[in-house]
Coordinates of C-alpha atoms and ligand atoms in Angstrom, one line a residue:
M1 CA -14.2 -5.3 -8.9
R2 CA -10.9 -4.1 -7.6
R3 CA -10.9 -1.5 -4.8
L4 CA -9.3 1.8 -5.9
I5 CA -6.2 2.9 -4.1
I6 CA -4.9 6.4 -4.2
A7 CA -1.5 7.0 -2.6
G8 CA 0.4 10.2 -1.9
N9 CA 4.2 10.2 -2.1
W10 CA 5.5 13.3 -0.3
K11 CA 9.1 12.5 -1.3
M12 CA 11.6 14.7 0.6
N13 CA 9.0 17.4 1.5
K14 CA 7.4 18.7 4.7
T15 CA 8.5 19.3 8.3
I16 CA 6.6 17.6 11.1
K17 CA 4.5 20.7 11.7
E18 CA 3.7 21.1 8.0
G19 CA 2.8 17.4 7.7
E20 CA 0.6 17.5 10.8
D21 CA -1.3 20.5 9.4
L22 CA -1.9 18.7 6.2
I23 CA -3.2 15.6 7.9
V24 CA -5.7 17.7 9.9
S25 CA -7.0 19.1 6.6
F26 CA -7.1 15.6 4.9
K27 CA -9.0 14.1 7.9
R28 CA -11.5 16.9 7.9
R29 CA -12.2 16.5 4.2
L30 CA -11.8 12.8 3.5
Y31 CA -13.3 11.2 6.7
N32 CA -16.3 9.8 5.0
I33 CA -14.6 8.1 2.0
E34 CA -15.3 4.4 2.5
N35 CA -14.7 2.7 -0.8
I36 CA -11.3 3.9 -1.7
D37 CA -8.0 3.0 0.0
I38 CA -6.2 6.2 0.8
V39 CA -2.5 6.0 1.7
L40 CA 0.0 8.7 2.6
C41 CA 3.8 8.1 2.3
P42 CA 5.6 10.9 4.1
P43 CA 9.3 11.1 4.8
Y44 CA 10.6 8.8 7.6
T45 CA 10.9 11.8 10.0
L46 CA 7.1 12.2 10.0
L47 CA 6.0 8.6 10.3
S48 CA 5.8 8.5 14.1
S49 CA 3.7 11.6 14.6
L50 CA 1.4 11.0 11.6
S51 CA 0.9 7.4 12.7
D52 CA -0.6 8.7 16.0
M53 CA -2.8 11.1 14.2
L54 CA -4.1 8.4 11.8
I55 CA -5.1 5.9 14.4
S56 CA -8.6 4.7 13.5
S57 CA -8.7 6.9 10.5
N58 CA -9.5 5.8 6.9
I59 CA -6.1 7.2 5.8
K60 CA -3.3 4.6 6.0
L61 CA 0.4 5.2 6.4
G62 CA 3.1 4.1 4.1
A63 CA 6.9 4.6 3.7
Q64 CA 8.8 5.6 0.6
D65 CA 11.5 2.9 0.8
L66 CA 13.0 0.2 3.1
F67 CA 16.1 -1.9 3.4
W68 CA 15.9 -5.6 3.0
E69 CA 17.8 -6.7 6.1
N70 CA 15.9 -6.9 9.3
K71 CA 18.4 -5.3 11.6
G72 CA 22.1 -4.7 12.1
A73 CA 24.9 -2.5 11.1
Y74 CA 23.4 -0.7 8.1
T75 CA 23.9 3.0 8.8
G76 CA 21.1 5.1 7.5
K77 CA 18.8 2.3 6.6
I78 CA 15.3 1.4 7.9
S79 CA 13.9 -2.1 7.9
A80 CA 10.4 -3.5 7.2
S81 CA 9.9 -4.5 10.8
Q82 CA 10.7 -0.9 11.9
L83 CA 8.2 0.5 9.5
K84 CA 5.6 -2.0 10.7
D85 CA 6.5 -1.0 14.3
V86 CA 5.8 2.7 13.6
G87 CA 2.4 1.9 12.1
C88 CA 3.1 1.6 8.3
Q89 CA 0.9 -0.7 6.3
Y90 CA 2.3 0.1 2.9
V91 CA 5.8 0.8 1.4
I92 CA 6.7 2.2 -2.0
I93 CA 9.5 0.1 -3.6
G94 CA 11.5 0.7 -6.8
H95 CA 10.4 4.3 -7.4
S96 CA 12.1 5.6 -10.5
E97 CA 13.9 8.3 -8.4
R98 CA 15.4 5.5 -6.3
R99 CA 16.3 3.6 -9.4
H100 CA 17.9 6.5 -11.2
Y101 CA 19.4 8.6 -8.4
F102 CA 20.4 5.8 -6.1
G103 CA 21.2 3.0 -8.5
E104 CA 18.5 0.7 -7.4
T105 CA 18.4 -2.5 -9.5
D106 CA 15.6 -5.0 -10.1
E107 CA 17.5 -7.4 -7.9
M108 CA 17.4 -4.9 -5.0
V109 CA 13.7 -4.3 -5.7
N110 CA 13.2 -8.0 -5.5
K111 CA 14.9 -8.3 -2.1
K112 CA 12.9 -5.3 -0.8
I113 CA 9.6 -6.7 -2.0
K114 CA 10.5 -10.0 -0.2
A115 CA 11.3 -8.1 3.0
A116 CA 8.1 -6.1 2.9
I117 CA 5.9 -9.1 2.4
K118 CA 7.6 -11.0 5.2
S119 CA 6.7 -8.1 7.5
A120 CA 3.1 -8.0 6.2
L121 CA 3.6 -4.6 4.6
V122 CA 1.9 -4.1 1.2
P123 CA 4.5 -3.2 -1.4
I124 CA 3.6 -0.5 -4.0
V125 CA 6.1 -1.6 -6.7
C126 CA 6.9 1.1 -9.3
V127 CA 7.8 0.3 -12.9
G128 CA 8.1 2.5 -15.9
E129 CA 10.1 3.4 -18.9
T130 CA 12.2 6.6 -19.6
L131 CA 11.4 8.9 -22.5
S132 CA 14.2 7.5 -24.7
Q133 CA 13.1 4.0 -24.0
R134 CA 9.5 4.9 -25.1
E135 CA 10.8 6.7 -28.2
Q136 CA 12.8 3.6 -29.1
N137 CA 9.7 1.4 -28.7
Q138 CA 11.2 -0.4 -25.8
T139 CA 8.4 0.3 -23.3
F140 CA 7.0 -3.2 -23.1
E141 CA 10.4 -4.8 -23.0
V142 CA 11.5 -2.6 -20.1
I143 CA 8.4 -3.2 -18.1
K144 CA 8.6 -6.9 -18.7
G145 CA 12.2 -7.0 -17.4
Q146 CA 11.3 -4.9 -14.4
I147 CA 8.5 -7.3 -13.5
Q148 CA 10.2 -10.5 -14.3
E149 CA 13.3 -9.7 -12.3
G150 CA 11.6 -7.7 -9.6
F151 CA 9.0 -10.4 -8.9
K152 CA 11.3 -13.4 -9.2
D153 CA 10.5 -16.4 -7.0
F154 CA 7.3 -15.3 -5.4
S155 CA 4.4 -17.6 -4.9
Q156 CA 0.9 -16.6 -5.9
E157 CA 0.0 -16.3 -2.3
E158 CA 2.8 -13.8 -1.7
I159 CA 2.1 -11.7 -4.8
K160 CA -1.7 -11.4 -4.6
N161 CA -2.0 -8.4 -2.3
L162 CA 0.8 -6.4 -3.8
V163 CA 0.1 -3.1 -5.7
I164 CA 1.9 -2.1 -8.9
A165 CA 2.3 1.5 -9.9
Y166 CA 3.0 2.1 -13.6
E167 CA 4.9 5.4 -13.7
P168 CA 6.4 6.5 -17.0
V169 CA 9.5 8.3 -15.9
W170 CA 8.9 11.1 -18.5
A171 CA 5.6 11.9 -16.8
I172 CA 6.9 12.2 -13.2
G173 CA 7.1 15.7 -11.9
T174 CA 7.1 17.1 -15.5
G175 CA 3.4 18.2 -15.6
R176 CA 3.1 15.9 -18.7
N177 CA 1.0 13.0 -17.8
A178 CA 0.5 9.9 -20.0
T179 CA -2.8 10.1 -21.8
A180 CA -5.5 7.7 -20.5
E181 CA -5.0 5.6 -23.6
Q182 CA -1.2 5.4 -23.2
A183 CA -1.5 4.5 -19.6
E184 CA -4.2 1.9 -20.2
E185 CA -2.2 0.2 -22.9
V186 CA 0.7 -0.4 -20.5
Q187 CA -1.6 -1.3 -17.6
V188 CA -3.2 -4.0 -19.8
Y189 CA 0.2 -5.2 -20.8
I190 CA 1.2 -5.6 -17.2
R191 CA -2.0 -7.5 -16.3
N192 CA -1.5 -9.9 -19.2
L193 CA 2.1 -10.4 -18.2
L194 CA 1.0 -11.2 -14.6
A195 CA -1.5 -13.7 -16.1
E196 CA 1.3 -15.4 -18.0
I197 CA 3.6 -15.5 -15.0
Y198 CA 1.0 -16.5 -12.4
D199 CA -2.6 -17.0 -13.5
K200 CA -5.6 -15.1 -14.7
D201 CA -7.3 -14.8 -11.3
I202 CA -4.2 -13.4 -9.7
A203 CA -3.7 -11.0 -12.5
Q204 CA -7.3 -9.9 -12.3
G205 CA -7.0 -9.3 -8.6
I206 CA -3.8 -7.2 -8.5
R207 CA -4.3 -3.5 -8.4
I208 CA -2.3 -1.4 -10.8
Q209 CA -2.1 2.3 -10.2
Y210 CA -1.0 5.0 -12.7
G211 CA 1.5 7.6 -11.5
G212 CA 3.1 10.7 -13.2
S213 CA 1.7 14.2 -13.0
V214 CA -1.7 13.1 -11.7
K215 CA -3.8 16.1 -11.0
P216 CA -7.5 17.0 -10.3
E217 CA -7.7 18.0 -14.0
N218 CA -6.7 14.6 -15.4
I219 CA -7.7 12.0 -12.8
E220 CA -11.2 11.5 -14.1
Q221 CA -10.0 10.4 -17.6
L222 CA -7.4 8.1 -16.1
I223 CA -9.5 6.4 -13.5
Q224 CA -12.2 5.6 -16.1
Q225 CA -9.9 3.1 -17.8
P226 CA -10.7 -0.4 -16.8
D227 CA -7.2 -1.4 -15.8
I228 CA -6.3 1.7 -13.9
D229 CA -7.1 1.0 -10.2
G230 CA -5.9 4.1 -8.6
A231 CA -3.0 6.6 -8.7
L232 CA 0.3 7.3 -7.1
V233 CA 0.4 11.0 -6.7
G234 CA 3.5 13.1 -6.0
G235 CA 3.3 16.9 -6.3
A236 CA -0.5 17.1 -6.1
S237 CA -0.4 15.2 -2.7
L238 CA 1.4 18.0 -1.0
E239 CA -1.7 20.2 -0.8
A240 CA -4.9 19.4 0.9
D241 CA -7.2 20.7 -1.9
S242 CA -5.6 19.0 -4.9
F243 CA -5.1 15.6 -3.2
S244 CA -8.7 15.6 -1.8
Q245 CA -10.1 16.6 -5.1
I246 CA -8.3 13.7 -6.8
I247 CA -9.8 11.3 -4.4
E248 CA -13.3 12.9 -4.5
K249 CA -13.3 12.7 -8.3
C250 CA -12.7 8.9 -8.1
I251 CA -15.7 8.3 -5.9
P252 CA -18.1 7.7 -8.8
F253 CA -15.8 5.0 -10.1
S254 CA -15.2 3.3 -6.8
Ligands
LIG301 P1 4.3 13.5 -9.7 O1 5.1 12.2 -9.0 O2 2.8 13.2 -9.4 O3 4.8 14.7 -9.0 O4 4.5 13.4 -11.1 C1 4.6 10.9 -9.1 C2 5.5 10.0 -8.4 O5 6.7 10.2 -8.4 O6 5.1 9.0 -7.8

């Protein structure tokens, strides 16, 4: 059985003080969760202080992006080894906001995944279709392209610990989540695709999260689906109660 993974993406929110306060609440409420991987991805400015607070905690640290070069004259960029150095274990790659606002391509996603794996960071790779792509019945085709291009030239060994987040763009930050059935349909498609590209065992082992307006009110339905192995949570991860409730509601399915 795949271990559930719930990750919080704080995006461009929280000062250091606000982030620290939230961590105090999470630690108090979630300290005894053992069977679910919990990951928080705050902005870069909070990584150092939160990393200290999370030492020997069951909550792991992740970043929201990285640059593929290891070091050098790349103003404004942060490398995988720097993230590792500050205590990150995970990194989100190819989030739809990066793809759409910052022009990130599948080729760039591919380079970022490579860099993350090389530094022993677990990539959480986001894929998903826009509303117009869904309406034109292009969902599977879009996902296929993102996975084939993004995962180009990886060995089974490299790919096997990576996490995928299926995030329909129309569901992100809109309050309109995909139904459990809509999400499961795509998650199954992704798993079958992985089986085709790699093999069945690899596909069965890779964890696929759902993301897009996940809330305490909808997590139970989503997490019951056999191919949904967790959630990537945006807005609802910014408050102690909603994020904790999402995780607590997953316990019976872990
Ligand atoms: P949301 O964001 O939960 O606020 O919809 C999800 C995400 O962007 O990962």
